């Protein structure tokens, strides 16, 4: 519904201010010039796009009240996300506080050192007026205690400035509600790194103390990643899909994660993963961080513009089911590391080693034999995002197996067309048809359906890929990767099993106890009746601690039976465990010189020269 009284270009107005840093409260005021005559409904989203789990952000609203032309009016709660204000002739304003103490990329966080928020946590949606421009005044915490402790705070966001200088407090604008909640905001005393990628300004705001951070290296490496991706989608024009791009990075002692947005990303990383001045080696942690940046940046095209049909538009009240996350997360996971090797940041050997690690991880869980990536995607809300101790035996990751599906298709298309076509061509076709104009004013913003995606592989490659796709996406058999690799002169060879006994469990440390986190189906522990949650006490009368399990087991041979004591619900239980070897197949993946034609295809795939 749109207001009848004032059809002119109105705006929805918000102001947001860090109100109590120690209590972690943002104070928000929403002003609606022409509220719904029947009583304005407002709500907060139940989930944040990109993270497929119901999170019920409205539970963090601490106090809320409404005023009509300055007089208090009733606000009735309709359900866990929504309110209806009493009828109001004139401007309706809603004042509320948001508790912000979730140190993740998905919600909001506020203390004396910084503030961070996603619009899904802070900005009530004004039902019926979502298509109006939304203006936000972002205010500093300066007047909290009269001190100037926050005088150096700045703002980092990809929201467009309306009345604000770059990186300053002031008012910002979004074309509609969907855009408003797609630009997270960071405030504080962050380090700022700037670079251009094919002419487009990019920046990274880094919050958290990082001594001797090698900012020049970070800028140079990110530039290579971003330019590689821009050129992948637009090889002729090298045109990026956004006017500027912002990486918001929160640095902590131990953390890893990211969430994609249309012109920015929110990241969380470990301090030790960031590069140190004067230490030029590529650490595994830094490689992982660059992979994360690359992943979220790739989403700028794949899921923020090329989208599943059910995400256009998002229904923010409830689960949005799609079987296509193998494409949107899996293919993004494939390209994130591939871009690193193509940009020259890692070498071929390292890249193939990373592929082996992904493959071996997928082969470790028996869940892969029960759930397809299409089903894993559909059930993301209740399974992948809510993993319990049974997950390895029940769930397959549409990220990791999805990236292997992309790999298989890419190798197959390259070999089948003698290198004339590749998965890059399929991505470009998706981009041209569904992505490029997604946010254009006249474009309806249509997403892509499962049938359209699947038809595209045959159309673009000229091959008959349907049976392979069916097996890879809706099947549960392992993928025929060894054959596909062979044609690009890559050897995938099984690793000889070490004659080392294994319980086939994952353990977790609890104090000095060794607790079973999960028990793998078909392994020695499963056959003996051990269960996730059991606290191991002793093996053959010798105490098991959080750190000595492998050393104790190493004294035995495969086939030996040992007496295991464990506590379950504080009751001592005995198990006779016949030791077995780790049953998961594991592989190495290495480049070969021959056949020559295959090696040539491989070099074109990875864009390596030597
Ligand atoms: Zn992703």
Coordinates of C-alpha atoms and ligand atoms in Angstrom, one line a residue:
X1 CA 0.0 0.0 0.0
X2 CA 1.2 3.5 -0.8
X3 CA 0.1 6.6 0.9
X4 CA -2.9 8.3 -0.7
X5 CA -2.3 11.8 0.7
X6 CA 1.2 12.6 -0.4
X7 CA 2.1 10.8 -3.6
X8 CA 5.2 13.0 -4.0
X9 CA 8.7 11.6 -3.4
X10 CA 8.6 10.9 0.3
X11 CA 11.3 9.2 2.2
X12 CA 11.3 6.8 5.1
X13 CA 13.6 8.4 7.8
X14 CA 15.7 6.7 10.4
X15 CA 18.3 7.9 12.9
X16 CA 20.6 5.5 14.6
X17 CA 22.8 6.4 17.6
X18 CA 25.0 4.4 19.9
X19 CA 23.1 5.2 23.1
X20 CA 24.7 3.1 25.8
X21 CA 28.1 1.5 24.9
X22 CA 28.4 -0.5 28.1
X23 CA 24.9 -1.8 27.8
X24 CA 25.4 -2.3 24.0
X25 CA 22.4 -0.4 22.9
X26 CA 21.7 1.4 19.7
X27 CA 18.8 3.9 19.8
X28 CA 16.8 4.1 16.6
X29 CA 14.0 6.5 15.6
X30 CA 11.9 5.7 12.6
X31 CA 9.7 8.4 11.1
X32 CA 6.9 7.7 8.6
X33 CA 5.5 10.8 7.0
X34 CA 2.3 9.1 5.7
X35 CA 1.5 6.0 7.8
X36 CA -1.1 3.5 6.7
X37 CA -4.5 4.9 7.5
X38 CA -5.6 1.5 8.9
X39 CA -2.7 1.4 11.4
X40 CA 0.9 1.1 10.2
X41 CA 2.5 -2.3 10.4
X42 CA 6.3 -2.5 11.0
X43 CA 8.5 -5.6 11.4
X44 CA 12.1 -6.7 11.6
X45 CA 13.3 -9.5 9.3
X46 CA 13.4 -13.1 10.7
X47 CA 16.7 -13.8 8.8
X48 CA 19.5 -12.1 7.0
X49 CA 20.0 -12.8 3.3
X50 CA 23.2 -14.9 2.8
X51 CA 22.8 -16.8 6.1
X52 CA 20.0 -19.3 5.8
X53 CA 18.7 -19.6 9.3
X54 CA 15.8 -18.1 11.2
X55 CA 17.3 -15.7 13.7
X56 CA 14.3 -13.6 14.8
X57 CA 16.2 -10.4 15.1
X58 CA 13.2 -8.6 16.7
X59 CA 14.0 -10.4 20.0
X60 CA 16.9 -7.9 20.5
X61 CA 14.5 -4.9 20.5
X62 CA 14.6 -3.9 24.2
X63 CA 12.1 -1.0 24.3
X64 CA 9.7 0.3 21.7
X65 CA 7.1 3.1 21.7
X66 CA 5.2 5.1 19.0
X67 CA 4.2 8.7 18.7
X68 CA 1.8 10.3 16.4
X69 CA 2.6 14.0 15.8
X70 CA 4.5 13.9 19.1
X71 CA 1.6 12.2 21.1
X72 CA 2.1 8.7 22.5
X73 CA 0.0 6.1 20.6
X74 CA -0.5 2.4 21.1
X75 CA 1.8 -0.1 19.5
X76 CA 0.3 -3.6 19.3
X77 CA 2.5 -6.6 18.9
X78 CA 1.2 -8.9 16.2
X79 CA 3.7 -11.7 16.3
X80 CA 7.3 -12.2 17.2
X81 CA 8.5 -9.9 14.4
X82 CA 5.7 -7.3 13.9
X83 CA 3.8 -4.4 15.5
X84 CA 0.9 -2.3 14.4
X85 CA 0.7 1.3 15.4
X86 CA -2.7 2.9 16.2
X87 CA -4.2 5.1 13.5
X88 CA -2.3 8.3 13.0
X89 CA -3.1 11.4 11.0
X90 CA 0.2 12.9 10.3
X91 CA 3.7 11.7 11.0
X92 CA 4.2 8.5 13.0
X93 CA 7.5 8.0 14.8
X94 CA 8.7 4.8 16.4
X95 CA 11.5 4.9 19.0
X96 CA 13.3 1.7 20.0
X97 CA 16.5 0.3 21.4
X98 CA 18.4 -2.6 19.9
X99 CA 20.7 -4.8 22.0
X100 CA 23.9 -5.2 20.0
X101 CA 26.2 -7.8 21.5
X102 CA 26.6 -10.5 18.8
X103 CA 30.2 -10.6 17.6
X104 CA 29.4 -12.0 14.2
X105 CA 28.9 -10.7 10.6
X106 CA 25.1 -11.5 10.9
X107 CA 23.8 -9.1 13.5
X108 CA 25.0 -6.0 15.5
X109 CA 27.8 -5.3 18.0
X110 CA 28.5 -2.3 20.0
X111 CA 30.9 -1.3 22.8
X112 CA 33.5 1.4 23.7
X113 CA 35.8 0.3 20.8
X114 CA 33.4 0.2 17.9
X115 CA 29.9 -0.2 16.5
X116 CA 28.7 -2.5 13.8
X117 CA 25.2 -3.2 12.5
X118 CA 23.3 -4.9 9.7
X119 CA 20.0 -3.2 8.8
X120 CA 18.2 -6.5 9.3
X121 CA 19.0 -6.0 13.0
X122 CA 18.2 -2.3 13.3
X123 CA 15.8 -1.0 10.8
X124 CA 12.1 -1.8 11.0
X125 CA 10.5 -2.5 7.7
X126 CA 7.5 -0.1 7.0
X127 CA 5.0 -2.4 5.4
X128 CA 3.6 -1.0 2.1
X129 CA 6.3 1.6 1.8
X130 CA 9.3 -0.6 1.1
X131 CA 9.8 0.9 -2.3
X132 CA 10.3 4.5 -1.1
X133 CA 13.8 5.9 -0.6
X134 CA 15.1 5.2 2.9
X135 CA 17.3 7.9 4.6
X136 CA 19.4 7.1 7.6
X137 CA 21.1 9.6 9.8
X138 CA 24.1 7.8 11.5
X139 CA 25.0 9.7 14.7
X140 CA 28.1 9.4 16.7
X141 CA 28.2 8.5 20.4
X142 CA 29.9 11.9 21.2
X143 CA 27.4 13.3 23.6
X144 CA 27.2 10.2 25.8
X145 CA 29.5 11.3 28.6
X146 CA 30.5 14.8 27.5
X147 CA 34.1 13.5 26.7
X148 CA 35.7 13.5 23.3
X149 CA 36.7 9.9 23.6
X150 CA 34.8 9.2 20.4
X151 CA 35.9 12.2 18.4
X152 CA 38.1 10.1 16.1
X153 CA 35.3 7.6 15.2
X154 CA 34.6 7.3 11.5
X155 CA 32.0 5.5 9.5
X156 CA 32.6 2.8 6.9
X157 CA 29.8 1.6 4.7
X158 CA 28.8 1.2 1.0
X159 CA 25.6 3.1 1.7
X160 CA 25.4 6.3 -0.5
X161 CA 26.1 9.5 1.3
X162 CA 23.2 12.0 1.2
X163 CA 24.5 14.7 3.6
X164 CA 27.7 13.2 4.9
X165 CA 31.4 13.4 3.8
X166 CA 33.0 10.1 3.0
X167 CA 33.7 8.2 6.3
X168 CA 31.9 10.7 8.4
X169 CA 28.7 10.6 10.5
X170 CA 25.7 12.2 8.7
X171 CA 22.8 11.1 6.5
X172 CA 23.0 8.2 4.0
X173 CA 20.4 7.0 1.5
X174 CA 19.1 3.8 -0.1
X175 CA 16.6 3.5 -3.0
X176 CA 14.4 1.1 -1.0
X177 CA 14.2 -1.1 2.0
X178 CA 15.9 -4.1 0.2
X179 CA 18.9 -1.9 -0.5
X180 CA 18.9 -0.3 3.0
X181 CA 19.5 -3.7 4.6
X182 CA 22.2 -4.7 2.1
X183 CA 24.8 -2.2 3.4
X184 CA 26.2 -3.0 6.8
X185 CA 27.8 -0.2 8.7
X186 CA 31.0 -0.1 10.8
X187 CA 31.9 2.8 13.1
X188 CA 35.0 3.3 15.2
X189 CA 38.7 3.9 14.8
X190 CA 39.5 1.5 12.1
X191 CA 42.5 1.3 9.8
X192 CA 41.6 2.1 6.2
X193 CA 43.2 0.5 3.2
X194 CA 42.4 1.8 -0.3
X195 CA 43.0 0.6 -3.8
X196 CA 41.4 0.7 -7.2
X197 CA 40.2 -2.3 -9.2
X198 CA 39.7 -1.6 -12.9
X199 CA 39.0 2.0 -12.0
X200 CA 36.5 1.4 -9.2
X201 CA 37.5 2.6 -5.7
X202 CA 37.8 -0.3 -3.2
X203 CA 38.6 -0.1 0.5
X204 CA 39.0 -2.3 3.5
X205 CA 38.2 -1.0 7.0
X206 CA 40.0 -3.0 9.7
X207 CA 38.7 -2.9 13.2
X208 CA 40.7 -4.4 16.1
X209 CA 44.4 -4.1 17.0
X210 CA 46.8 -5.6 14.5
X211 CA 50.4 -4.6 15.2
X212 CA 52.6 -4.2 12.1
X213 CA 49.9 -5.0 9.6
X214 CA 51.3 -5.1 6.1
X215 CA 48.7 -2.8 4.6
X216 CA 50.5 -2.3 1.3
X217 CA 50.6 -6.1 0.7
X218 CA 47.0 -6.5 1.6
X219 CA 46.0 -3.8 -0.9
X220 CA 48.1 -5.2 -3.7
X221 CA 46.8 -8.8 -3.2
X222 CA 43.2 -7.7 -2.9
X223 CA 43.5 -5.6 -6.1
X224 CA 44.7 -8.7 -8.0
X225 CA 41.7 -10.8 -6.7
X226 CA 39.1 -8.1 -7.5
X227 CA 40.5 -7.3 -11.0
X228 CA 40.6 -11.0 -11.8
X229 CA 37.0 -11.4 -10.9
X230 CA 35.8 -8.2 -12.7
X231 CA 37.6 -9.4 -15.9
X232 CA 36.1 -12.9 -15.5
X233 CA 32.5 -11.6 -15.8
X234 CA 33.2 -8.7 -18.2
X235 CA 36.3 -9.6 -20.2
X236 CA 35.6 -6.9 -22.9
X237 CA 34.7 -3.9 -20.8
X238 CA 36.2 -4.8 -17.3
X239 CA 33.3 -3.1 -15.8
X240 CA 32.5 -3.8 -12.2
X241 CA 28.9 -4.1 -11.1
X242 CA 29.2 -1.5 -8.3
X243 CA 30.4 2.1 -8.1
X244 CA 32.6 1.4 -5.0
X245 CA 33.2 -1.6 -2.8
X246 CA 33.9 -1.9 0.9
X247 CA 35.4 -4.8 2.9
X248 CA 34.4 -4.4 6.6
X249 CA 36.9 -6.5 8.6
X250 CA 36.6 -7.3 12.3
X251 CA 39.8 -8.8 13.7
X252 CA 39.6 -11.1 16.7
X253 CA 41.8 -13.6 18.4
X254 CA 40.2 -16.6 16.8
X255 CA 37.4 -16.2 14.2
X256 CA 36.5 -16.8 10.6
X257 CA 33.5 -15.8 8.6
X258 CA 32.0 -13.5 6.1
X259 CA 28.7 -12.3 4.7
X260 CA 28.1 -11.0 1.2
X261 CA 26.3 -7.8 0.2
X262 CA 25.8 -6.0 -3.1
X263 CA 28.7 -3.5 -2.7
X264 CA 30.4 -4.7 0.5
X265 CA 31.1 -7.6 2.7
X266 CA 31.3 -8.0 6.5
X267 CA 34.2 -10.2 7.5
X268 CA 35.6 -11.6 10.8
X269 CA 39.1 -13.0 10.9
X270 CA 41.9 -14.1 13.3
X271 CA 44.6 -11.5 14.0
X272 CA 47.4 -14.1 13.1
X273 CA 45.9 -14.6 9.7
X274 CA 46.8 -11.0 8.6
X275 CA 50.2 -10.3 7.0
X276 CA 53.0 -8.9 9.0
X277 CA 55.3 -6.2 7.6
X278 CA 58.6 -7.7 6.4
X279 CA 57.3 -11.3 6.3
X280 CA 56.7 -12.0 2.7
X281 CA 55.9 -15.8 2.9
X282 CA 52.3 -16.7 2.2
X283 CA 51.1 -18.3 5.5
X284 CA 48.2 -20.8 5.4
X285 CA 46.2 -18.3 7.5
X286 CA 46.7 -15.4 5.2
X287 CA 45.9 -17.6 2.2
X288 CA 42.6 -18.6 4.0
X289 CA 41.8 -14.9 4.6
X290 CA 42.4 -14.0 0.9
X291 CA 40.2 -17.0 0.0
X292 CA 37.5 -15.6 2.3
X293 CA 37.7 -12.1 0.7
X294 CA 37.7 -13.7 -2.8
X295 CA 34.6 -15.8 -1.8
X296 CA 32.5 -12.9 -0.6
X297 CA 33.6 -10.7 -3.5
X298 CA 32.5 -13.3 -6.0
X299 CA 29.0 -13.2 -4.5
X300 CA 28.8 -9.6 -5.8
X301 CA 27.9 -11.3 -9.0
X302 CA 26.8 -14.8 -7.9
X303 CA 23.8 -14.5 -5.5
X304 CA 23.7 -10.7 -5.0
X305 CA 22.8 -10.2 -8.7
X306 CA 22.4 -13.6 -10.3
X307 CA 19.9 -15.0 -7.8
X308 CA 17.6 -18.0 -7.3
X309 CA 14.1 -17.0 -8.4
X310 CA 12.8 -17.5 -4.9
X311 CA 15.2 -14.7 -3.6
X312 CA 13.7 -12.1 -6.0
X313 CA 12.4 -10.6 -3.8
X314 CA 13.4 -12.2 -0.5
X315 CA 10.6 -13.1 1.9
X316 CA 12.1 -11.8 5.1
X317 CA 9.4 -13.3 7.4
X318 CA 10.2 -17.0 6.9
X319 CA 12.5 -19.6 5.2
X320 CA 13.0 -19.2 1.5
X321 CA 13.6 -22.6 0.1
X322 CA 15.9 -23.2 -2.9
X323 CA 17.7 -26.3 -4.2
X324 CA 20.3 -24.0 -6.0
X325 CA 22.8 -23.2 -3.2
X326 CA 25.2 -25.7 -4.8
X327 CA 25.5 -23.1 -7.6
X328 CA 25.4 -20.0 -5.4
X329 CA 27.6 -21.2 -2.6
X330 CA 29.3 -24.2 -4.2
X331 CA 30.4 -22.4 -7.4
X332 CA 31.5 -19.4 -5.3
X333 CA 33.6 -21.8 -3.2
X334 CA 35.1 -23.2 -6.4
X335 CA 36.1 -19.8 -7.8
X336 CA 37.3 -18.3 -4.5
X337 CA 40.6 -20.3 -4.5
X338 CA 40.7 -20.7 -8.3
X339 CA 41.0 -16.9 -8.5
X340 CA 44.0 -17.0 -6.1
X341 CA 46.0 -19.2 -8.5
X342 CA 44.8 -17.3 -11.6
X343 CA 45.9 -14.0 -9.9
X344 CA 49.3 -15.5 -9.2
X345 CA 49.0 -15.4 -5.4
X346 CA 49.4 -19.2 -5.0
X347 CA 51.1 -21.7 -7.3
X348 CA 49.6 -24.7 -9.2
X349 CA 50.9 -27.2 -6.7
X350 CA 49.4 -25.4 -3.7
X351 CA 46.1 -25.0 -5.5
X352 CA 45.9 -28.7 -6.4
X353 CA 46.8 -29.5 -2.8
X354 CA 43.9 -27.4 -1.6
X355 CA 41.5 -29.2 -4.0
X356 CA 42.7 -32.5 -2.5
X357 CA 42.0 -31.2 1.0
X358 CA 38.4 -30.2 0.0
X359 CA 37.9 -33.6 -1.8
X360 CA 39.2 -35.6 1.2
X361 CA 37.0 -33.6 3.6
X362 CA 33.9 -34.4 1.5
X363 CA 34.9 -38.1 1.4
X364 CA 35.2 -38.3 5.2
X365 CA 31.5 -37.9 5.9
X366 CA 29.0 -40.7 5.2
X367 CA 26.3 -37.9 4.9
X368 CA 27.4 -37.5 1.3
X369 CA 25.9 -41.0 0.5
X370 CA 22.5 -40.0 1.9
X371 CA 21.9 -36.4 0.9
X372 CA 22.4 -34.7 -2.5
X373 CA 23.6 -31.1 -2.7
X374 CA 20.2 -30.0 -4.0
X375 CA 18.6 -31.5 -0.9
X376 CA 21.3 -30.1 1.3
X377 CA 20.5 -26.7 -0.1
X378 CA 16.8 -27.0 0.3
X379 CA 17.1 -28.1 3.9
X380 CA 19.9 -25.6 4.7
X381 CA 17.6 -23.9 7.2
X382 CA 17.2 -26.9 9.4
X383 CA 20.2 -29.1 8.6
X384 CA 23.4 -27.4 7.3
X385 CA 22.9 -24.3 9.4
X386 CA 21.9 -26.3 12.5
X387 CA 24.4 -29.1 12.5
X388 CA 24.6 -31.4 15.5
X389 CA 26.8 -34.4 16.4
X390 CA 25.1 -36.5 13.7
X391 CA 25.9 -34.0 10.8
X392 CA 28.9 -36.0 9.4
X393 CA 26.6 -39.0 9.1
X394 CA 23.6 -37.2 7.7
X395 CA 24.5 -34.0 5.9
X396 CA 26.6 -33.1 2.8
X397 CA 28.0 -29.6 2.5
X398 CA 26.6 -27.7 -0.6
X399 CA 29.8 -25.5 -0.2
X400 CA 32.5 -28.2 -0.5
X401 CA 30.6 -30.8 -2.6
X402 CA 29.1 -27.9 -4.6
X403 CA 32.7 -26.7 -5.3
X404 CA 33.6 -30.2 -6.5
X405 CA 30.5 -30.2 -8.8
X406 CA 31.8 -26.9 -10.3
X407 CA 35.2 -28.4 -10.7
X408 CA 33.8 -31.6 -12.4
X409 CA 31.8 -29.5 -14.8
X410 CA 34.6 -27.1 -15.6
X411 CA 37.1 -30.0 -16.3
X412 CA 34.4 -31.8 -18.4
X413 CA 33.6 -28.8 -20.5
X414 CA 37.2 -27.9 -21.1
X415 CA 38.1 -31.4 -22.1
X416 CA 34.9 -31.9 -24.2
X417 CA 35.4 -28.7 -26.2
X418 CA 39.3 -28.8 -26.5
X419 CA 39.5 -25.7 -24.4
X420 CA 37.1 -23.6 -26.5
X421 CA 34.5 -23.4 -23.6
X422 CA 34.6 -23.5 -19.9
X423 CA 32.6 -22.9 -16.7
X424 CA 33.7 -19.3 -17.1
X425 CA 31.4 -19.1 -20.2
X426 CA 28.5 -20.5 -18.3
X427 CA 29.0 -17.9 -15.5
X428 CA 29.2 -15.1 -18.0
X429 CA 25.9 -16.3 -19.7
X430 CA 24.2 -16.4 -16.3
X431 CA 25.6 -12.9 -15.6
X432 CA 24.4 -11.5 -18.9
X433 CA 20.9 -13.0 -18.7
X434 CA 20.0 -12.7 -15.1
X435 CA 22.6 -10.6 -13.2
X436 CA 23.8 -7.6 -15.1
X437 CA 20.5 -5.6 -15.0
X438 CA 19.2 -7.1 -11.8
X439 CA 19.1 -3.7 -10.0
X440 CA 18.5 -1.6 -13.1
X441 CA 15.5 0.7 -12.5
X442 CA 13.5 -0.8 -15.4
X443 CA 14.5 -4.4 -14.8
X444 CA 12.1 -6.5 -12.9
X445 CA 14.9 -8.2 -11.0
X446 CA 14.1 -11.7 -12.0
X447 CA 16.0 -14.6 -10.6
X448 CA 17.0 -17.8 -12.3
X449 CA 15.1 -21.2 -12.0
X450 CA 16.6 -24.6 -11.5
X451 CA 15.5 -25.6 -15.1
X452 CA 17.0 -22.5 -16.6
X453 CA 20.4 -23.1 -14.9
X454 CA 20.5 -26.7 -16.0
X455 CA 19.6 -26.0 -19.6
X456 CA 22.4 -23.4 -19.8
X457 CA 25.2 -25.9 -19.3
X458 CA 24.3 -27.8 -22.5
X459 CA 23.5 -24.6 -24.4
X460 CA 26.8 -22.9 -23.6
X461 CA 29.1 -25.9 -23.8
X462 CA 27.4 -27.6 -26.8
X463 CA 27.8 -30.9 -24.8
X464 CA 25.1 -33.2 -23.3
X465 CA 25.8 -32.6 -19.6
X466 CA 22.3 -33.4 -18.3
X467 CA 23.1 -36.9 -17.1
X468 CA 26.3 -35.8 -15.4
X469 CA 24.6 -32.8 -13.8
X470 CA 21.7 -35.0 -12.6
X471 CA 24.2 -37.4 -10.9
X472 CA 26.3 -34.5 -9.4
X473 CA 23.4 -32.4 -8.2
X474 CA 20.6 -34.8 -7.3
X475 CA 22.7 -37.9 -6.8
X476 CA 24.6 -39.2 -3.8
X477 CA 27.3 -41.3 -5.6
X478 CA 30.9 -39.9 -5.5
X479 CA 31.8 -37.7 -8.4
X480 CA 33.9 -39.2 -11.3
X481 CA 36.7 -36.7 -10.7
X482 CA 39.7 -38.9 -11.4
X483 CA 38.7 -39.4 -15.0
X484 CA 37.9 -35.7 -15.5
X485 CA 41.3 -34.8 -14.0
X486 CA 43.2 -37.2 -16.3
X487 CA 42.2 -35.3 -19.4
X488 CA 43.9 -32.2 -18.0
X489 CA 47.0 -34.1 -17.1
X490 CA 46.2 -34.2 -13.4
X491 CA 46.7 -37.4 -11.4
X492 CA 44.3 -38.1 -8.6
X493 CA 45.9 -41.0 -6.7
X494 CA 44.7 -42.8 -3.5
X495 CA 46.9 -42.3 -0.5
X496 CA 48.3 -45.5 0.9
X497 CA 46.6 -46.2 4.3
X498 CA 48.9 -45.9 7.2
X499 CA 48.6 -49.1 9.4
X500 CA 47.5 -46.9 12.2
X501 CA 44.5 -47.8 14.3
X502 CA 41.7 -45.2 14.6
X503 CA 38.4 -45.0 16.5
X504 CA 37.0 -42.9 13.6
X505 CA 35.6 -40.2 15.9
X506 CA 36.0 -36.4 16.3
X507 CA 36.9 -35.4 19.8
X508 CA 36.6 -32.2 21.7
X509 CA 38.5 -31.0 24.8
X510 CA 36.4 -30.3 27.8
X511 CA 38.7 -29.3 30.7
X512 CA 41.2 -32.2 30.7
X513 CA 38.5 -34.6 29.5
X514 CA 38.4 -36.1 26.0
X515 CA 34.8 -36.0 24.8
X516 CA 33.5 -37.6 21.6
X517 CA 32.1 -34.8 19.4
X518 CA 30.9 -37.2 16.7
X519 CA 31.1 -40.9 15.9
X520 CA 31.6 -41.7 12.3
X521 CA 29.3 -44.3 10.8
X522 CA 31.0 -47.7 10.2
X523 CA 34.0 -46.9 12.3
X524 CA 35.5 -48.8 15.3
X525 CA 33.8 -46.6 17.9
X526 CA 30.4 -47.0 16.1
X527 CA 30.7 -50.8 16.1
X528 CA 31.6 -50.9 19.8
X529 CA 28.6 -48.7 20.7
X530 CA 30.4 -45.5 21.8
X531 CA 28.4 -42.4 21.3
X532 CA 28.8 -38.7 20.8
X533 CA 29.0 -37.0 24.2
X534 CA 30.8 -39.9 25.9
X535 CA 33.8 -38.8 27.9
X536 CA 36.6 -41.3 27.4
X537 CA 38.2 -42.3 30.7
X538 CA 40.7 -45.1 29.9
X539 CA 42.0 -47.5 27.3
X540 CA 43.1 -50.8 28.7
X541 CA 43.3 -49.2 32.1
X542 CA 45.4 -46.2 31.0
X543 CA 43.9 -42.8 31.5
X544 CA 42.8 -40.9 28.3
X545 CA 43.2 -37.1 28.4
X546 CA 42.3 -34.5 25.9
X547 CA 45.7 -34.7 24.3
X548 CA 47.0 -38.3 24.5
X549 CA 44.4 -40.4 22.6
X550 CA 46.5 -40.8 19.4
X551 CA 49.6 -41.7 21.4
X552 CA 47.7 -44.4 23.4
X553 CA 46.2 -45.9 20.2
X554 CA 49.6 -45.9 18.5
X555 CA 50.7 -48.7 20.8
X556 CA 48.2 -51.1 19.2
X557 CA 47.8 -52.8 15.9
X558 CA 44.8 -53.0 13.6
X559 CA 42.6 -55.9 14.7
X560 CA 43.5 -55.7 18.4
X561 CA 40.6 -55.4 20.9
X562 CA 41.0 -52.8 23.7
X563 CA 38.8 -52.2 26.7
X564 CA 37.5 -48.6 26.7
X565 CA 36.0 -47.0 29.8
X566 CA 33.8 -43.9 29.3
X567 CA 31.3 -41.8 31.2
X568 CA 27.9 -41.3 29.8
X569 CA 25.5 -39.1 31.9
X570 CA 28.1 -39.6 34.7
X571 CA 27.7 -43.4 34.6
X572 CA 30.8 -45.5 33.9
X573 CA 30.4 -47.8 30.8
X574 CA 32.7 -50.4 29.4
X575 CA 33.2 -51.1 25.7
X576 CA 35.3 -53.7 23.8
X577 CA 36.6 -51.9 20.8
X578 CA 38.1 -53.8 17.9
X579 CA 40.6 -51.3 16.4
X580 CA 40.3 -50.6 12.7
X581 CA 42.0 -48.3 10.2
X582 CA 40.5 -45.1 9.1
X583 CA 38.0 -46.2 6.4
X584 CA 37.7 -42.9 4.4
X585 CA 39.3 -42.9 1.0
X586 CA 41.8 -40.1 0.7
X587 CA 43.7 -38.8 -2.4
X588 CA 46.5 -36.7 -3.6
X589 CA 46.0 -34.4 -6.6
X590 CA 49.1 -33.6 -8.7
X591 CA 50.0 -32.1 -12.1
X592 CA 51.7 -34.2 -14.8
X593 CA 53.6 -33.2 -17.9
X594 CA 51.7 -35.6 -20.2
X595 CA 49.6 -35.8 -22.2
X596 CA 50.8 -32.6 -23.7
X597 CA 47.4 -31.5 -24.9
X598 CA 46.0 -32.1 -21.4
X599 CA 48.8 -30.1 -19.8
X600 CA 48.0 -27.2 -22.1
X601 CA 44.3 -27.3 -21.1
X602 CA 45.4 -27.3 -17.5
X603 CA 47.6 -24.3 -17.9
X604 CA 44.7 -22.4 -19.6
X605 CA 42.4 -23.4 -16.8
X606 CA 44.7 -22.2 -14.0
X607 CA 46.2 -19.4 -16.2
X608 CA 49.7 -20.6 -15.3
X609 CA 52.7 -20.2 -17.6
X610 CA 55.4 -22.6 -16.4
Ligands
LIG1 ZN1 29.2 -17.7 0.4

